[in-house]
Coordinates of C-alpha atoms and ligand atoms in Angstrom, one line a residue:
M1 CA -28.9 84.0 -54.8
C2 CA -28.3 83.6 -51.1
G3 CA -25.5 82.1 -49.0
I4 CA -26.0 79.0 -46.8
V5 CA -23.6 77.4 -44.4
G6 CA -23.8 74.5 -41.9
Y7 CA -21.7 72.7 -39.3
V8 CA -21.8 69.5 -37.4
G9 CA -19.0 68.3 -35.1
P10 CA -17.5 68.8 -31.7
Q11 CA -17.0 72.6 -31.8
S12 CA -19.4 75.3 -30.7
C13 CA -20.6 76.3 -34.1
A14 CA -22.2 79.8 -34.0
D15 CA -18.8 81.6 -34.7
I16 CA -18.0 79.2 -37.5
L17 CA -21.4 79.8 -39.1
V18 CA -21.1 83.6 -38.8
D19 CA -17.5 83.5 -40.1
G20 CA -18.8 81.5 -43.1
L21 CA -21.6 83.9 -43.7
R22 CA -19.2 86.8 -43.7
R23 CA -17.4 85.2 -46.7
L24 CA -20.8 84.6 -48.4
E25 CA -22.2 88.1 -48.0
Y26 CA -21.3 88.8 -51.6
R27 CA -24.2 86.4 -52.4
G28 CA -26.8 88.5 -50.5
Y29 CA -27.0 90.8 -47.6
D30 CA -30.5 91.9 -46.8
S31 CA -30.9 89.7 -43.7
A32 CA -29.2 86.8 -42.0
G33 CA -29.9 84.2 -39.4
L34 CA -28.7 81.1 -37.6
A35 CA -30.4 78.0 -36.2
V36 CA -28.4 76.0 -33.6
Y37 CA -29.3 72.9 -31.6
D38 CA -28.6 73.7 -28.0
G39 CA -28.9 70.2 -26.6
K40 CA -32.6 70.4 -26.1
K41 CA -34.1 72.4 -28.9
V42 CA -33.2 74.3 -32.1
D43 CA -32.9 78.0 -31.3
V44 CA -33.0 80.6 -34.0
V45 CA -31.7 84.2 -34.2
R46 CA -32.3 86.4 -37.3
A47 CA -31.7 90.0 -38.1
V48 CA -32.6 92.3 -41.0
G49 CA -29.7 94.0 -42.8
K50 CA -26.1 93.2 -43.0
L51 CA -24.4 90.5 -41.1
Q52 CA -23.2 92.9 -38.4
N53 CA -26.8 93.2 -37.3
L54 CA -27.0 89.4 -36.7
V55 CA -23.7 89.6 -34.8
K56 CA -25.3 92.2 -32.5
A57 CA -28.4 90.1 -32.1
L58 CA -26.2 87.1 -31.2
K59 CA -24.5 89.1 -28.4
E60 CA -27.9 89.6 -26.8
H61 CA -29.1 86.1 -27.5
P62 CA -26.0 83.8 -27.8
L63 CA -26.5 80.4 -29.5
E64 CA -24.6 77.5 -28.0
G65 CA -24.4 74.1 -29.7
S66 CA -22.4 72.1 -32.1
L67 CA -25.0 71.5 -34.9
G68 CA -26.2 74.5 -36.8
I69 CA -27.1 76.1 -40.1
G70 CA -26.9 79.8 -41.2
H71 CA -28.1 81.9 -44.1
T72 CA -27.5 85.3 -45.6
R73 CA -30.4 86.4 -47.8
W74 CA -30.9 87.9 -51.2
A75 CA -34.7 88.3 -51.2
T76 CA -36.7 86.8 -54.1
H77 CA -40.1 86.2 -52.5
G78 CA -41.0 88.4 -49.6
R79 CA -39.5 91.6 -48.4
P80 CA -36.3 91.7 -46.4
T81 CA -37.8 91.4 -42.9
E82 CA -37.0 89.4 -39.9
V83 CA -39.9 86.9 -40.4
N84 CA -38.8 86.4 -44.0
A85 CA -35.2 85.8 -43.0
H86 CA -33.9 82.3 -42.9
P87 CA -33.7 79.8 -41.2
H88 CA -37.4 78.9 -41.5
V89 CA -38.8 76.7 -38.9
A90 CA -41.7 74.3 -39.1
G91 CA -42.2 72.2 -35.9
N92 CA -39.0 70.2 -35.3
I93 CA -37.5 71.3 -38.6
A94 CA -35.2 74.3 -39.4
L95 CA -34.1 74.9 -42.9
V96 CA -32.0 77.3 -45.0
H97 CA -32.5 77.6 -48.8
N98 CA -30.9 79.2 -51.8
G99 CA -32.9 79.3 -55.0
I100 CA -36.5 79.8 -56.1
I101 CA -39.4 77.4 -55.7
E102 CA -41.4 77.7 -58.9
N103 CA -44.6 76.0 -57.8
H104 CA -44.7 77.8 -54.5
I105 CA -48.3 79.2 -55.1
E106 CA -49.7 75.8 -55.7
L107 CA -47.8 74.2 -52.8
K108 CA -48.8 76.9 -50.4
R109 CA -52.4 76.5 -51.3
Q110 CA -52.3 72.7 -50.8
L111 CA -50.6 73.1 -47.4
G112 CA -53.0 75.8 -46.4
E113 CA -55.9 73.4 -47.1
E114 CA -54.2 70.9 -44.8
G115 CA -54.3 73.5 -42.0
V116 CA -50.7 74.9 -42.2
K117 CA -50.4 78.5 -41.0
F118 CA -47.5 80.4 -42.6
V119 CA -45.7 83.2 -40.8
S120 CA -43.6 84.5 -43.7
D121 CA -44.1 85.5 -47.4
T122 CA -41.3 83.3 -48.6
D123 CA -41.3 80.3 -50.9
T124 CA -38.8 78.7 -48.5
E125 CA -41.1 78.3 -45.6
I126 CA -43.2 76.0 -47.7
V127 CA -40.3 73.5 -48.0
A128 CA -39.8 73.5 -44.2
H129 CA -43.5 72.6 -43.8
L130 CA -43.3 69.9 -46.5
I131 CA -40.4 68.3 -44.7
H132 CA -42.1 68.6 -41.3
R133 CA -45.2 66.9 -42.7
E134 CA -43.1 64.0 -43.9
T135 CA -41.3 63.6 -40.5
Q136 CA -44.7 63.7 -38.8
G137 CA -45.6 60.8 -41.1
G138 CA -42.8 58.8 -39.4
H139 CA -39.9 59.2 -41.9
D140 CA -36.4 59.9 -40.9
L141 CA -34.9 63.2 -41.8
V142 CA -33.2 62.2 -45.1
T143 CA -36.3 60.3 -46.3
A144 CA -38.5 63.2 -45.3
V145 CA -36.3 65.7 -47.2
R146 CA -36.2 63.4 -50.2
R147 CA -40.0 63.0 -50.2
A148 CA -40.6 66.7 -49.7
L149 CA -38.4 67.7 -52.5
G150 CA -40.3 65.4 -54.8
F151 CA -43.1 67.9 -54.6
V152 CA -40.9 70.9 -55.4
H153 CA -40.2 72.3 -58.8
G154 CA -37.5 74.9 -59.1
A155 CA -34.0 75.7 -58.0
Y156 CA -32.7 74.9 -54.5
A157 CA -29.8 74.2 -52.3
V158 CA -31.1 73.3 -48.9
A159 CA -29.6 72.5 -45.5
V160 CA -32.0 71.0 -43.0
I161 CA -31.7 70.1 -39.3
D162 CA -34.2 68.3 -37.1
Q163 CA -34.6 68.8 -33.4
K164 CA -35.5 65.1 -33.1
Q165 CA -32.4 63.8 -34.9
P166 CA -29.9 66.4 -33.7
D167 CA -26.8 64.6 -34.9
R168 CA -27.0 65.4 -38.7
I169 CA -27.5 67.9 -41.4
V170 CA -29.3 66.9 -44.6
V171 CA -28.3 68.9 -47.6
A172 CA -29.7 68.6 -51.2
K173 CA -29.1 70.4 -54.4
N174 CA -30.8 71.2 -57.6
A175 CA -29.6 74.1 -59.8
S176 CA -28.2 76.1 -56.9
P177 CA -24.7 75.5 -55.6
L178 CA -23.7 73.5 -52.6
V179 CA -20.4 72.2 -51.4
V180 CA -19.6 69.8 -48.5
G181 CA -16.4 70.1 -46.5
F182 CA -14.7 67.3 -44.7
G183 CA -12.9 68.0 -41.3
E184 CA -11.5 65.7 -38.6
G185 CA -14.7 64.4 -36.9
E186 CA -16.7 67.3 -38.3
M187 CA -18.5 68.2 -41.5
F188 CA -19.3 71.5 -43.1
C189 CA -21.6 72.6 -45.9
A190 CA -21.9 75.9 -47.8
S191 CA -23.1 77.6 -50.9
D192 CA -19.6 78.3 -52.0
I193 CA -16.0 77.2 -51.2
P194 CA -14.8 80.4 -49.5
A195 CA -17.2 80.1 -46.6
I196 CA -15.5 77.0 -45.2
L197 CA -12.0 77.2 -46.7
P198 CA -10.4 78.3 -43.5
Y199 CA -11.7 75.1 -41.8
T200 CA -11.0 72.5 -44.5
K201 CA -9.5 72.2 -47.9
L202 CA -11.1 68.8 -48.6
M203 CA -14.4 69.5 -50.4
L204 CA -17.0 67.8 -52.5
P205 CA -19.4 69.9 -54.6
L206 CA -22.8 68.3 -54.8
E207 CA -24.2 67.6 -58.3
E208 CA -27.7 68.1 -59.5
G209 CA -30.3 66.0 -57.8
E210 CA -28.0 64.8 -55.0
I211 CA -28.8 64.6 -51.3
A212 CA -26.3 64.0 -48.5
V213 CA -26.4 63.3 -44.8
L214 CA -23.5 65.0 -42.8
S215 CA -22.7 63.9 -39.3
A216 CA -19.6 64.1 -37.0
T217 CA -19.0 60.4 -37.8
G218 CA -19.8 60.1 -41.4
F219 CA -21.1 61.2 -44.8
E220 CA -23.6 59.5 -47.0
L221 CA -24.3 60.7 -50.5
T222 CA -27.2 59.5 -52.7
T223 CA -29.3 60.7 -55.5
L224 CA -32.7 62.2 -54.8
D225 CA -34.3 58.9 -55.8
G226 CA -32.1 57.0 -53.4
K227 CA -29.2 55.5 -55.4
P228 CA -25.9 55.6 -53.7
V229 CA -23.2 57.9 -55.2
D230 CA -19.5 57.2 -54.8
R231 CA -17.6 60.4 -55.5
K232 CA -14.5 61.4 -53.6
P233 CA -13.8 64.9 -52.2
R234 CA -10.9 66.9 -53.7
V235 CA -8.3 69.2 -52.2
I236 CA -9.0 72.9 -52.9
T237 CA -5.8 74.9 -53.6
W238 CA -7.3 78.3 -54.0
N239 CA -6.6 81.1 -51.6
A240 CA -9.6 82.9 -49.9
S241 CA -9.9 85.7 -52.5
Q242 CA -9.7 83.4 -55.5
A243 CA -12.3 81.2 -53.8
E244 CA -14.8 84.1 -53.3
K245 CA -14.5 84.9 -57.0
G246 CA -15.1 81.2 -57.8
G247 CA -11.5 81.0 -59.1
Y248 CA -12.0 83.9 -61.6
K249 CA -9.6 86.8 -61.4
H250 CA -12.4 89.4 -61.1
F251 CA -16.1 89.4 -60.1
M252 CA -16.9 90.8 -63.5
L253 CA -15.5 87.8 -65.2
K254 CA -17.3 85.5 -62.8
E255 CA -20.6 87.4 -63.4
I256 CA -20.1 87.2 -67.1
H257 CA -19.8 83.4 -66.8
E258 CA -22.8 83.3 -64.4
Q259 CA -25.2 84.5 -67.1
P260 CA -26.7 81.2 -68.3
R261 CA -27.7 80.4 -64.8
A262 CA -28.9 84.0 -64.2
I263 CA -31.2 83.8 -67.3
E264 CA -32.5 80.5 -66.0
D265 CA -33.4 82.1 -62.8
T266 CA -35.1 85.0 -64.5
L267 CA -37.3 82.6 -66.5
R268 CA -38.0 80.2 -63.7
G269 CA -41.7 79.8 -63.1
R270 CA -42.6 82.5 -65.7
V271 CA -42.8 80.6 -68.9
D272 CA -45.7 78.3 -69.9
L273 CA -44.4 76.6 -73.0
A274 CA -47.6 74.5 -73.5
A275 CA -49.7 77.6 -73.6
G276 CA -47.2 79.6 -75.6
D277 CA -47.5 82.3 -72.9
V278 CA -46.0 84.0 -69.9
V279 CA -47.3 83.4 -66.4
E280 CA -49.2 86.5 -65.3
S281 CA -48.6 86.2 -61.5
E282 CA -44.9 87.0 -61.7
I283 CA -44.8 89.7 -64.3
G284 CA -45.9 92.8 -62.5
V285 CA -48.6 93.8 -65.1
D286 CA -52.1 92.4 -65.2
A287 CA -54.1 91.5 -68.3
A288 CA -56.4 94.5 -68.1
T289 CA -53.4 96.9 -68.2
A290 CA -51.8 95.1 -71.1
Q291 CA -55.0 95.4 -73.1
L292 CA -55.8 99.0 -72.2
I293 CA -52.5 100.8 -72.7
S294 CA -51.8 102.7 -75.8
R295 CA -48.1 103.2 -75.3
V296 CA -45.1 101.8 -73.3
Y297 CA -42.7 104.4 -72.1
F298 CA -39.4 103.1 -70.7
I299 CA -37.1 105.1 -68.4
A300 CA -33.7 104.1 -67.2
C301 CA -30.0 105.0 -67.1
G302 CA -26.8 103.5 -68.4
T303 CA -26.8 99.9 -69.1
S304 CA -30.4 99.6 -68.1
H305 CA -31.3 102.2 -70.7
H306 CA -29.6 100.0 -73.3
A307 CA -31.9 97.1 -72.2
T308 CA -34.9 99.4 -72.8
L309 CA -33.7 100.1 -76.4
Y310 CA -34.2 96.4 -76.9
G311 CA -37.5 96.6 -74.9
R312 CA -38.8 99.2 -77.3
F313 CA -37.8 97.0 -80.3
L314 CA -39.8 94.1 -78.8
M315 CA -42.8 96.1 -77.8
E316 CA -43.2 97.3 -81.3
S317 CA -42.3 94.0 -83.1
I318 CA -44.0 91.5 -80.8
A319 CA -46.6 93.4 -78.8
R320 CA -47.3 95.9 -81.5
V321 CA -47.6 98.7 -79.0
P322 CA -46.1 102.1 -79.7
A323 CA -43.1 102.3 -77.4
T324 CA -40.5 104.9 -76.5
T325 CA -37.5 105.0 -74.3
E326 CA -36.0 107.9 -72.5
L327 CA -32.9 108.5 -70.4
A328 CA -34.4 109.1 -66.9
S329 CA -32.4 112.3 -66.4
E330 CA -33.7 113.7 -69.6
F331 CA -37.3 112.7 -68.8
I332 CA -37.2 114.7 -65.6
G333 CA -35.4 117.5 -67.3
R334 CA -38.3 118.1 -69.8
E335 CA -42.0 118.3 -69.4
P336 CA -42.9 114.8 -70.5
V337 CA -46.5 114.0 -71.5
V338 CA -47.7 110.7 -70.0
G339 CA -51.0 109.7 -68.7
P340 CA -53.4 106.9 -67.7
N341 CA -53.1 105.1 -71.0
D342 CA -49.3 104.9 -70.7
L343 CA -47.4 102.1 -69.1
V344 CA -44.2 103.7 -67.8
V345 CA -41.6 101.0 -67.1
A346 CA -38.7 102.1 -64.9
V347 CA -35.7 99.7 -65.3
S348 CA -32.9 99.6 -62.8
Q349 CA -30.6 96.9 -61.6
S350 CA -30.1 98.5 -58.2
G351 CA -33.6 99.8 -57.9
E352 CA -32.0 102.9 -56.3
T353 CA -30.8 105.1 -59.2
L354 CA -32.0 108.5 -58.2
D355 CA -32.7 109.8 -61.8
T356 CA -34.8 106.8 -62.5
L357 CA -36.7 107.0 -59.2
A358 CA -37.4 110.7 -59.8
A359 CA -38.6 110.0 -63.3
L360 CA -40.9 107.3 -62.1
K361 CA -42.4 109.7 -59.5
V362 CA -43.1 112.2 -62.2
A363 CA -44.8 109.6 -64.3
K364 CA -46.9 108.5 -61.4
E365 CA -47.9 112.0 -60.5
Q366 CA -49.1 112.4 -64.1
G367 CA -51.4 109.4 -63.6
A368 CA -49.4 106.9 -65.7
R369 CA -49.5 103.2 -64.9
V370 CA -46.1 102.2 -63.6
L371 CA -44.0 99.1 -63.4
A372 CA -40.5 98.6 -62.1
I373 CA -38.0 96.0 -63.6
A374 CA -35.4 95.7 -60.9
N375 CA -32.9 93.2 -59.6
V376 CA -32.8 94.2 -55.9
I377 CA -36.0 93.2 -54.3
D378 CA -37.9 95.9 -52.3
S379 CA -35.5 98.6 -53.4
A380 CA -36.7 102.2 -53.8
I381 CA -37.9 102.0 -57.4
P382 CA -40.0 98.9 -57.1
R383 CA -41.4 100.2 -53.8
A384 CA -42.3 103.5 -55.5
A385 CA -43.8 101.7 -58.5
G386 CA -46.0 99.4 -56.4
S387 CA -45.6 96.6 -59.0
A388 CA -42.4 95.0 -59.9
F389 CA -40.8 92.4 -62.2
Y390 CA -37.7 91.1 -60.4
T391 CA -34.9 89.8 -62.6
H392 CA -33.4 87.4 -60.0
A393 CA -29.9 87.8 -61.3
G394 CA -28.5 87.7 -57.8
P395 CA -26.1 90.3 -56.4
E396 CA -23.8 91.9 -59.0
I397 CA -20.5 93.0 -57.4
G398 CA -18.6 94.3 -60.4
V399 CA -19.5 97.9 -61.2
A400 CA -19.9 97.1 -64.8
S401 CA -23.3 95.5 -65.3
T402 CA -23.2 92.2 -67.2
K403 CA -25.6 89.5 -65.9
C404 CA -28.0 92.2 -64.9
F405 CA -28.1 93.5 -68.5
T406 CA -28.9 90.1 -70.1
T407 CA -31.5 89.3 -67.4
Q408 CA -33.1 92.7 -68.2
L409 CA -33.2 91.7 -71.8
A410 CA -35.0 88.5 -70.8
A411 CA -37.4 90.5 -68.8
M412 CA -38.1 92.6 -71.9
V413 CA -38.9 89.5 -73.9
L414 CA -41.3 88.2 -71.3
L415 CA -43.0 91.5 -70.9
A416 CA -43.5 91.9 -74.7
V417 CA -44.8 88.4 -75.2
F418 CA -47.2 88.8 -72.2
I419 CA -48.6 92.1 -73.5
G420 CA -48.6 90.8 -77.1
R421 CA -50.6 87.7 -76.1
R422 CA -53.1 89.8 -74.1
R423 CA -53.7 92.1 -77.1
G424 CA -53.8 89.3 -79.7
S425 CA -50.8 90.8 -81.6
V426 CA -48.8 87.7 -81.3
D427 CA -50.4 84.3 -81.7
K428 CA -49.8 81.2 -79.6
D429 CA -47.5 79.6 -82.1
R430 CA -45.1 82.5 -82.6
A431 CA -45.1 83.3 -78.9
G432 CA -44.4 79.7 -78.1
A433 CA -41.5 79.7 -80.6
I434 CA -40.0 82.8 -79.0
L435 CA -40.4 81.3 -75.5
Q436 CA -39.0 78.0 -76.6
A437 CA -36.0 79.8 -78.1
L438 CA -35.7 81.8 -74.9
V439 CA -35.5 78.8 -72.6
E440 CA -32.8 77.3 -74.9
L441 CA -30.7 80.5 -74.7
P442 CA -28.6 79.4 -71.6
H443 CA -27.3 76.4 -73.6
H444 CA -26.2 78.7 -76.4
M445 CA -24.8 81.2 -74.0
R446 CA -22.5 78.5 -72.6
T447 CA -21.3 77.9 -76.2
V448 CA -20.4 81.6 -76.5
L449 CA -18.7 81.7 -73.2
A450 CA -16.5 78.8 -74.2
L451 CA -15.0 81.2 -76.8
D452 CA -13.3 83.0 -73.8
D453 CA -9.7 82.2 -75.0
I454 CA -10.3 83.2 -78.6
I455 CA -11.9 86.5 -77.4
R456 CA -9.0 87.1 -75.1
D457 CA -6.5 86.9 -78.0
L458 CA -8.6 89.3 -80.0
A459 CA -8.6 91.7 -77.1
R460 CA -4.9 92.1 -76.9
P461 CA -4.4 94.4 -80.0
L462 CA -7.5 96.4 -79.0
S463 CA -5.9 97.3 -75.6
T464 CA -3.6 99.8 -77.3
A465 CA -6.4 101.7 -79.2
K466 CA -7.3 105.2 -78.3
S467 CA -10.8 105.2 -79.6
S468 CA -13.3 102.7 -81.0
L469 CA -16.6 102.5 -82.8
F470 CA -19.3 99.9 -82.1
L471 CA -21.9 99.6 -84.9
G472 CA -25.3 97.8 -84.9
R473 CA -28.6 98.0 -86.6
G474 CA -32.1 97.1 -85.5
V475 CA -32.0 94.6 -82.7
S476 CA -28.2 95.0 -82.6
Y477 CA -28.1 98.7 -82.0
P478 CA -28.7 98.3 -78.2
V479 CA -25.9 95.8 -78.2
A480 CA -23.5 98.2 -79.9
A481 CA -24.4 100.9 -77.4
E482 CA -23.9 98.6 -74.5
G483 CA -20.7 97.2 -76.0
A484 CA -19.2 100.7 -76.2
L485 CA -20.3 101.6 -72.6
K486 CA -18.7 98.4 -71.3
L487 CA -15.4 99.1 -73.0
K488 CA -15.2 102.7 -72.0
E489 CA -16.2 102.3 -68.4
I490 CA -13.6 99.6 -67.5
S491 CA -10.8 100.2 -70.0
Y492 CA -11.0 104.0 -70.3
I493 CA -10.7 103.7 -74.0
H494 CA -13.1 106.1 -75.8
A495 CA -15.9 104.1 -77.5
E496 CA -18.9 105.2 -79.4
G497 CA -21.9 103.0 -79.8
Y498 CA -23.7 103.9 -82.9
A499 CA -26.6 102.9 -85.1
A500 CA -24.8 101.7 -88.2
G501 CA -27.0 103.7 -90.5
E502 CA -25.9 106.9 -88.7
M503 CA -22.2 106.3 -89.3
K504 CA -22.2 108.2 -92.6
H505 CA -23.7 111.2 -90.9
G506 CA -20.6 112.0 -88.8
P507 CA -18.6 109.2 -87.1
I508 CA -17.2 108.0 -90.4
A509 CA -14.9 111.0 -90.2
L510 CA -13.1 109.4 -87.3
I511 CA -12.3 106.2 -89.1
D512 CA -8.7 105.4 -90.0
A513 CA -6.2 102.6 -89.5
E514 CA -6.0 103.3 -85.8
M515 CA -9.7 103.0 -85.2
P516 CA -11.1 99.5 -84.4
V517 CA -14.7 99.1 -85.7
I518 CA -16.7 96.4 -83.9
A519 CA -19.7 95.5 -86.0
I520 CA -22.5 93.5 -84.5
M521 CA -24.0 91.8 -87.5
P522 CA -25.9 88.6 -86.8
D523 CA -27.9 87.0 -89.6
D524 CA -31.1 89.1 -89.7
K525 CA -33.0 91.5 -92.0
S526 CA -30.4 94.2 -91.3
Y527 CA -27.4 92.1 -92.3
D528 CA -27.0 93.4 -95.8
K529 CA -27.2 97.0 -94.8
I530 CA -24.7 96.7 -92.0
A531 CA -22.4 94.7 -94.3
S532 CA -22.4 97.7 -96.6
N533 CA -21.6 100.0 -93.7
V534 CA -18.7 97.8 -92.7
Q535 CA -17.4 98.0 -96.3
E536 CA -17.5 101.8 -96.0
A537 CA -15.5 101.6 -92.8
K538 CA -13.0 99.3 -94.4
A539 CA -12.6 101.6 -97.3
R540 CA -11.4 104.2 -94.7
E541 CA -8.8 101.6 -93.4
G542 CA -10.9 100.9 -90.3
R543 CA -9.9 97.6 -88.6
V544 CA -13.1 95.6 -88.4
L545 CA -14.0 93.0 -85.8
A546 CA -17.4 91.4 -86.6
I547 CA -19.7 89.5 -84.3
A548 CA -21.6 87.3 -86.7
T549 CA -23.7 84.1 -86.9
K550 CA -22.0 80.8 -87.1
G551 CA -22.3 79.5 -90.7
N552 CA -22.0 83.0 -92.3
A553 CA -19.9 82.3 -95.3
D554 CA -19.4 85.8 -96.5
I555 CA -18.2 87.6 -93.4
G556 CA -14.7 86.3 -93.8
G557 CA -14.3 88.4 -96.9
I558 CA -15.5 91.5 -95.2
A559 CA -14.2 91.6 -91.6
H560 CA -10.5 91.4 -90.5
N561 CA -11.6 89.2 -87.6
T562 CA -14.9 87.5 -86.7
I563 CA -16.4 86.0 -83.6
Y564 CA -19.0 83.5 -84.5
V565 CA -22.0 83.0 -82.2
P566 CA -24.7 80.4 -82.4
R567 CA -27.8 80.9 -84.6
V568 CA -30.9 81.6 -82.4
D569 CA -34.3 83.2 -83.2
A570 CA -33.3 86.5 -84.8
T571 CA -35.2 88.5 -82.2
L572 CA -33.0 87.0 -79.5
S573 CA -29.6 87.5 -81.1
P574 CA -28.6 90.2 -78.5
F575 CA -28.2 87.5 -75.9
M576 CA -25.6 85.9 -78.2
T577 CA -23.8 89.1 -79.4
T578 CA -23.6 90.8 -76.0
L579 CA -21.5 88.1 -74.4
P580 CA -18.4 88.4 -76.7
L581 CA -18.4 92.2 -76.2
Q582 CA -18.5 91.8 -72.4
L583 CA -15.5 89.4 -72.6
L584 CA -13.7 91.6 -75.1
S585 CA -14.1 94.7 -72.8
Y586 CA -13.0 92.6 -69.8
Y587 CA -9.8 91.3 -71.4
V588 CA -8.9 94.7 -72.9
A589 CA -9.2 96.2 -69.4
D590 CA -7.3 93.4 -67.8
F591 CA -4.5 93.7 -70.4
K592 CA -4.4 97.4 -69.5
G593 CA -4.3 96.6 -65.8
T594 CA -7.2 98.9 -64.8
D595 CA -9.3 98.2 -61.7
V596 CA -11.9 96.1 -63.5
D597 CA -14.4 95.6 -60.6
Q598 CA -14.2 99.1 -59.4
P599 CA -13.3 101.4 -62.3
R600 CA -12.3 105.0 -61.5
N601 CA -15.0 107.6 -60.9
L602 CA -17.9 105.1 -61.0
A603 CA -20.2 103.7 -58.3
K604 CA -22.4 100.6 -58.5
T605 CA -25.4 102.6 -57.2
V606 CA -25.9 106.2 -58.4
T607 CA -28.0 108.1 -55.9
V608 CA -27.2 111.6 -57.0
E609 CA -28.9 113.5 -59.8
Ligands
LIG701 O1 -28.9 100.3 -61.0 P1 -29.2 100.8 -62.4 O2 -29.5 99.8 -63.4 O3 -30.3 101.8 -62.3 O4 -27.9 101.6 -62.8 C1 -27.9 102.4 -64.0 C2 -26.5 102.7 -64.4 O5 -25.8 103.5 -63.3 C3 -25.6 101.5 -64.6 O6 -26.2 100.7 -65.6 C4 -24.2 101.9 -65.1 O7 -24.3 102.4 -66.4 C5 -23.3 100.7 -65.1 N1 -22.0 101.0 -64.5 C6 -23.1 100.1 -66.4 O8 -22.2 99.0 -66.4

């Protein structure tokens, strides 16, 4: 997830571009850059770090001109360095990109054979070279972009300028957002509305597979295969803060709703459905390691720890490898025994959590093989591990982790299938079925998210509770633990996430008519047992809210209220059951009026032990 912005018109554009990038920094902030046509050539300035570093660089090297593009980066391929920062230049072409090019390895090899020399490690530079190659073949810019994108698989929003046709910007979109803004004799483009909202309220979001030419005198919209599109811009009535949150009240709600897209980004280029397998190059573990290890040892904190509870389940059930998971702070507090036959997997959204980093270092010192699963590229934990699986969820602004949790779950599935296939513990057919179900998840997640209003209504009575109990068994236990954490951290209501079978060993004493019990009970082999636990809670007057599978005919007689989620492969039900709990917590907190995005006493990145 990066931010892109572009301007063509009569004004000097560098300040407009920087101003737009400032409002897009929430999409990425590890480097930034501008490319501006100065009347003779396209000049580029880039800087590592936050936008203020680019502003400093522009003071030393001002860019003058009225055609330009800008970018703020959230690294996916290649470290956050100046050469990897956008815009990328190939001959007369300068380009900014948001997204992930799936077939970048193959394209880079082909271009390399044609003599192209690459200066960066990014997937984006490949697209710049493809477009340049097409312009060298005599095509005008829009045709060149159209032809070049024909070779590309993956997600992109691009804005491209050409030194030889310096009156236009060509933009195109597939699976990454892009909006065009209409001014008086000027045109804008950006990843998101807030970037250009101060300049125009008249906007047109591009749809999948569309390409547009923007110039001071006009706008031309077609599909990637050249068919004209006639769609009118609309007036945006949001204020700037609403716009940054995509019209949602809080970042957390926006991020909850971004999850289908985030999962698609995690899976992009990593699933080979025909082979019923996971692509080795993007997983951070090699086949030899997968075969050799005798145990997988997960370490993490908070929400990431809950993802590892699911990881442990999958390692045992799919990969058939003994697996354990440990809170990072406890791992370093003991004298853990790990060694060369262990794969220690450190999981962290931020990649900076000090406990997890310290635990990883202990594991490394003891000779374990290590892998990081992280969201922030090149952060401390992946750097210390030396090998990483990046979840590509994009920046998460809300302190409560939502899309980063479900993308971690997706990473767990891919890792378990990869290791299971290497060890022969899951065959091609079963692995293929899991992967097929995995790629279908975003569709089902959208169905769950459409229950937003129903869940909001169910949240209102919960907002007056003092305490609550979340129950799950098997694959739903991590979901219960995560559901409870979500509720407590943003609503300040006490919540326990418990393995349902443990309820009778203590927590049952808490249950009375004032105690909401949230039971995660999808149709799976644990269903009958958790149904009995729920009856036990009801017998103590507990108010039960169930998360169950659509079509379950008997839950209505057990629970007071039920949220029904789509039926998916039973192994993957956490993707369905997590979402209602995130929404429930969000609305409870919102009814209570707490600071949802920045709850008290918490920080997004915890760099103290
Ligand atoms: O960045 P990390 O995944 O390492 O962070 C771990 C926890 O601090 C984090 O998950 C925390 O529990 C969140 N606030 C949960 O929403």
